[in-house]
PDB file of C-alpha atoms in Angstrom:
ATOM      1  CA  UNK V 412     -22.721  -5.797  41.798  1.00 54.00           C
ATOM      2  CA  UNK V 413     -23.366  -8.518  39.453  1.00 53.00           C
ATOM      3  CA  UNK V 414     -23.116  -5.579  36.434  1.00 59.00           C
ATOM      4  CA  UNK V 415     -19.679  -4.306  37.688  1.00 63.00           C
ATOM      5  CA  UNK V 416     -18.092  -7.882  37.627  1.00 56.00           C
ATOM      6  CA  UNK V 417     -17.428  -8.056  34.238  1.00 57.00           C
ATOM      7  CA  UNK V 418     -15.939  -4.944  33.664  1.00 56.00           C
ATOM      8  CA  UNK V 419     -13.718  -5.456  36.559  1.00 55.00           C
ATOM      9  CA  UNK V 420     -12.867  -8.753  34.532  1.00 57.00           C
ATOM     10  CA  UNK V 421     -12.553  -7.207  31.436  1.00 57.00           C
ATOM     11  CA  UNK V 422     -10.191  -3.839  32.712  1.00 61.00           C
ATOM     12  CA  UNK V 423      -7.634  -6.884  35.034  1.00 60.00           C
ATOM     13  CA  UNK V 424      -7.301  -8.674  31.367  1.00 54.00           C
ATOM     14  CA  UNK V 425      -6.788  -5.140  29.706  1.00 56.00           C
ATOM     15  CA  UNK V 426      -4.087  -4.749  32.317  1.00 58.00           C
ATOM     16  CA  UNK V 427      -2.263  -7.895  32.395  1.00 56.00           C
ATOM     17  CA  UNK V 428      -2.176  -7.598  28.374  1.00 56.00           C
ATOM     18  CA  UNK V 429      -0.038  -4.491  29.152  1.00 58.00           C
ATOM     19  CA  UNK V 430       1.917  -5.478  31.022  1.00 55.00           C
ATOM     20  CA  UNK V 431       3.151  -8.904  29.662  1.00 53.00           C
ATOM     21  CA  UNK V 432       6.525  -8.984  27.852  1.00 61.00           C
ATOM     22  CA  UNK V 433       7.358  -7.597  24.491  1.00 63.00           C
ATOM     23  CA  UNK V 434       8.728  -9.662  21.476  1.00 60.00           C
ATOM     24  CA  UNK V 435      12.407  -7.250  21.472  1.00 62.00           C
ATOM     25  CA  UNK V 436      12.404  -8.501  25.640  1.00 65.00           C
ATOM     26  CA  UNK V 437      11.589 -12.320  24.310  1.00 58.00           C
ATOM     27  CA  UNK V 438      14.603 -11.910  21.669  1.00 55.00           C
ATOM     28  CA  UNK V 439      16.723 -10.719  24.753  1.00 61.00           C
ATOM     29  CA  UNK V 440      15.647 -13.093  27.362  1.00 67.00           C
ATOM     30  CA  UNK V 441      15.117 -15.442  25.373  1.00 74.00           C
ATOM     31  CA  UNK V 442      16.773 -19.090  27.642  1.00 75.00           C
ATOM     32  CA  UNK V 443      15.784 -21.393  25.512  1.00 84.00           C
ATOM     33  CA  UNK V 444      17.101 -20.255  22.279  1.00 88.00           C
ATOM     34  CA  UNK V 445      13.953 -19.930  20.242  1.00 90.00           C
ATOM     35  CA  UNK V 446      15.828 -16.657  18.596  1.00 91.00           C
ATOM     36  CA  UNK V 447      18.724 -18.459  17.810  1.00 94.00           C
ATOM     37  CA  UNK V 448      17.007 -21.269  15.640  1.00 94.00           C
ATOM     38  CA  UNK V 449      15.058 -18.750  13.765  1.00 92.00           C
ATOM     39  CA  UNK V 450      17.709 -16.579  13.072  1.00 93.00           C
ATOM     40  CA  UNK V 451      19.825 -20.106  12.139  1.00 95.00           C
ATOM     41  CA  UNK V 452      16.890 -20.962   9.795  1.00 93.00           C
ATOM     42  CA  UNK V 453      16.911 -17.909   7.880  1.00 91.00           C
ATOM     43  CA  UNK V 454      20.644 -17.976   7.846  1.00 92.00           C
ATOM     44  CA  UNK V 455      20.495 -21.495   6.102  1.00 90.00           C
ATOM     45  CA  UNK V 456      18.003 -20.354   3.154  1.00 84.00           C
ATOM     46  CA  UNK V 457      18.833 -16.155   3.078  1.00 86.00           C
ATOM     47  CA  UNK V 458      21.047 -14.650  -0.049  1.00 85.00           C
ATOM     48  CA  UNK V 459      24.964 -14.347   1.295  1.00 80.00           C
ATOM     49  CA  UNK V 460      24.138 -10.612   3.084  1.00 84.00           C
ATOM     50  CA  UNK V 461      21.552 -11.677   4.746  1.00 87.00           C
ATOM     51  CA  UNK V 462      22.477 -15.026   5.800  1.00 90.00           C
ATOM     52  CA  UNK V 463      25.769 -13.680   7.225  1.00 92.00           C
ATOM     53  CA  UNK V 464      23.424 -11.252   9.644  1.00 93.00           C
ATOM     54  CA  UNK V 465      21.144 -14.146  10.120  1.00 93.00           C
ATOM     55  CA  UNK V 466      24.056 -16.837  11.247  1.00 95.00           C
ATOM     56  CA  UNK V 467      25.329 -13.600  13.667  1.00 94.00           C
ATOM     57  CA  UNK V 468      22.240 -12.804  15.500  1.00 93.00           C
ATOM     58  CA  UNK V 469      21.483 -16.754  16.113  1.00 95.00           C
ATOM     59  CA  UNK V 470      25.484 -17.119  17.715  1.00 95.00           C
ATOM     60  CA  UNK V 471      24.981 -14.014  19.490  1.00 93.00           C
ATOM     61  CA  UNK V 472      21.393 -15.672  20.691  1.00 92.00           C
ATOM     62  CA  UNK V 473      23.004 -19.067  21.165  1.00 93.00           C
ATOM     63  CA  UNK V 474      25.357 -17.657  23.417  1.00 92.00           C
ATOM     64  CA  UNK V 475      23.469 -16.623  25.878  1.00 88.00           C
ATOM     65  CA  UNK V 476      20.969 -19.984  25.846  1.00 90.00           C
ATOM     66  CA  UNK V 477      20.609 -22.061  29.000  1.00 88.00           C
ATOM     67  CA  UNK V 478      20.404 -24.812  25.815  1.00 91.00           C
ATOM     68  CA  UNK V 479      23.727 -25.984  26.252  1.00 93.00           C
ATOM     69  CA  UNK V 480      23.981 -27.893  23.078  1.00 94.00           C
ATOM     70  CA  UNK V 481      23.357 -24.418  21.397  1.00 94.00           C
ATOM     71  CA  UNK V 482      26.183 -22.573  23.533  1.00 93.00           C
ATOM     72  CA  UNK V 483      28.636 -25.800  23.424  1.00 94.00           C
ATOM     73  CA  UNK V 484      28.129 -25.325  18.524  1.00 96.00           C
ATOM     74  CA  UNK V 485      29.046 -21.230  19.436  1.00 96.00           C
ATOM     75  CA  UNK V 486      32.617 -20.387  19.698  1.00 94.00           C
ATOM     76  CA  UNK V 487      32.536 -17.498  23.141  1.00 84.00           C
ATOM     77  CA  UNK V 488      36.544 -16.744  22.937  1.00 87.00           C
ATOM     78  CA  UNK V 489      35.638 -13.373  21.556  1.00 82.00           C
ATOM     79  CA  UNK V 490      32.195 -12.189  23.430  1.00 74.00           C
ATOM     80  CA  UNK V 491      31.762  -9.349  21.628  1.00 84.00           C
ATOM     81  CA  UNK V 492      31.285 -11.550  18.033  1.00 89.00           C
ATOM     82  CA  UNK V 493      30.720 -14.999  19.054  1.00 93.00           C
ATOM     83  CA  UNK V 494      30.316 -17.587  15.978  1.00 94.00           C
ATOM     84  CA  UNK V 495      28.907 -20.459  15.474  1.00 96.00           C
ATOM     85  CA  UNK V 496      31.699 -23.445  15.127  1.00 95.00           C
ATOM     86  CA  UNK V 497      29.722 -26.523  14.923  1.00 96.00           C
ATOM     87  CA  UNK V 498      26.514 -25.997  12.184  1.00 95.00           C
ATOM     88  CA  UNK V 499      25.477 -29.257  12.739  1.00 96.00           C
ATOM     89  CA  UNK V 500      25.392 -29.373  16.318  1.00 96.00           C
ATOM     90  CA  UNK V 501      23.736 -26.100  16.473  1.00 96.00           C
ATOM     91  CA  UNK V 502      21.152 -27.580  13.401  1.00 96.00           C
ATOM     92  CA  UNK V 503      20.488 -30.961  16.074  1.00 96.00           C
ATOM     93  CA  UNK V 504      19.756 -28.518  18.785  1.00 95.00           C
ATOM     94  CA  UNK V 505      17.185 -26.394  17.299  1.00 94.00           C
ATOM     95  CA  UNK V 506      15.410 -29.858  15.547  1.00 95.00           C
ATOM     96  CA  UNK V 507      15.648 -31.000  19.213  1.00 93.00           C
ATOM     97  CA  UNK V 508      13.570 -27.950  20.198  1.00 89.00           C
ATOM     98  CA  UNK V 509      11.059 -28.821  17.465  1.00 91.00           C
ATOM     99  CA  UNK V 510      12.418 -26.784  14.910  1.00 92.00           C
ATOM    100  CA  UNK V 511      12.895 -28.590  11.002  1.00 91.00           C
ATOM    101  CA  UNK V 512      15.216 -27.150   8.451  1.00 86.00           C
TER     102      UNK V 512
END
């Protein structure tokens, strides 16, 4: 008994690793906003191409954060393309999640 407990240990870890939640499913679900802020950050520093993408993914993520400070900085009149309104408030928000631009 005492030489099947560890791989009974080792095959539950095995599982839960496969079954926890990808990084695409954290971008989606994703209530606090981490997404947005990143994509923000790279938006700030990113050539114009690229920081356009970058400020459109972080709306589209600040939309749909429970972080109300990051929804209230997103203009939602058009769902479909939300953009962000208020780059300061949106900038306070992430530094208030421990972010630092």
């Amino acid at each position: 008994m005492k030489k099947i407990l560890p791989l009974l240990a080792a095959t539950t870890l095995l599982l839960a690793a496969c079954s926890a939640s990808s990084t695409d499913q954290f971008r989606e679900q994703d209530p606090e906003g981490y997404a947005a802020c990143i994509h923000f950050g790279g938006g700030l520093d990113a050539p114009q191409g690229v920081g356009e993408t970058n400020m459109q993914k972080a709306a589209a993520h600040g939309a749909q954060s429970a972080t109300v400070q990051l929804r209230e900085a997103v203009d939602l009149r058009e769902p479909q393309t939300p953009e962000i309104t208020d780059l300061e408030g949106f900038k306070k928000a992430c530094e208030a999640q421990g972010f630092d631009y």
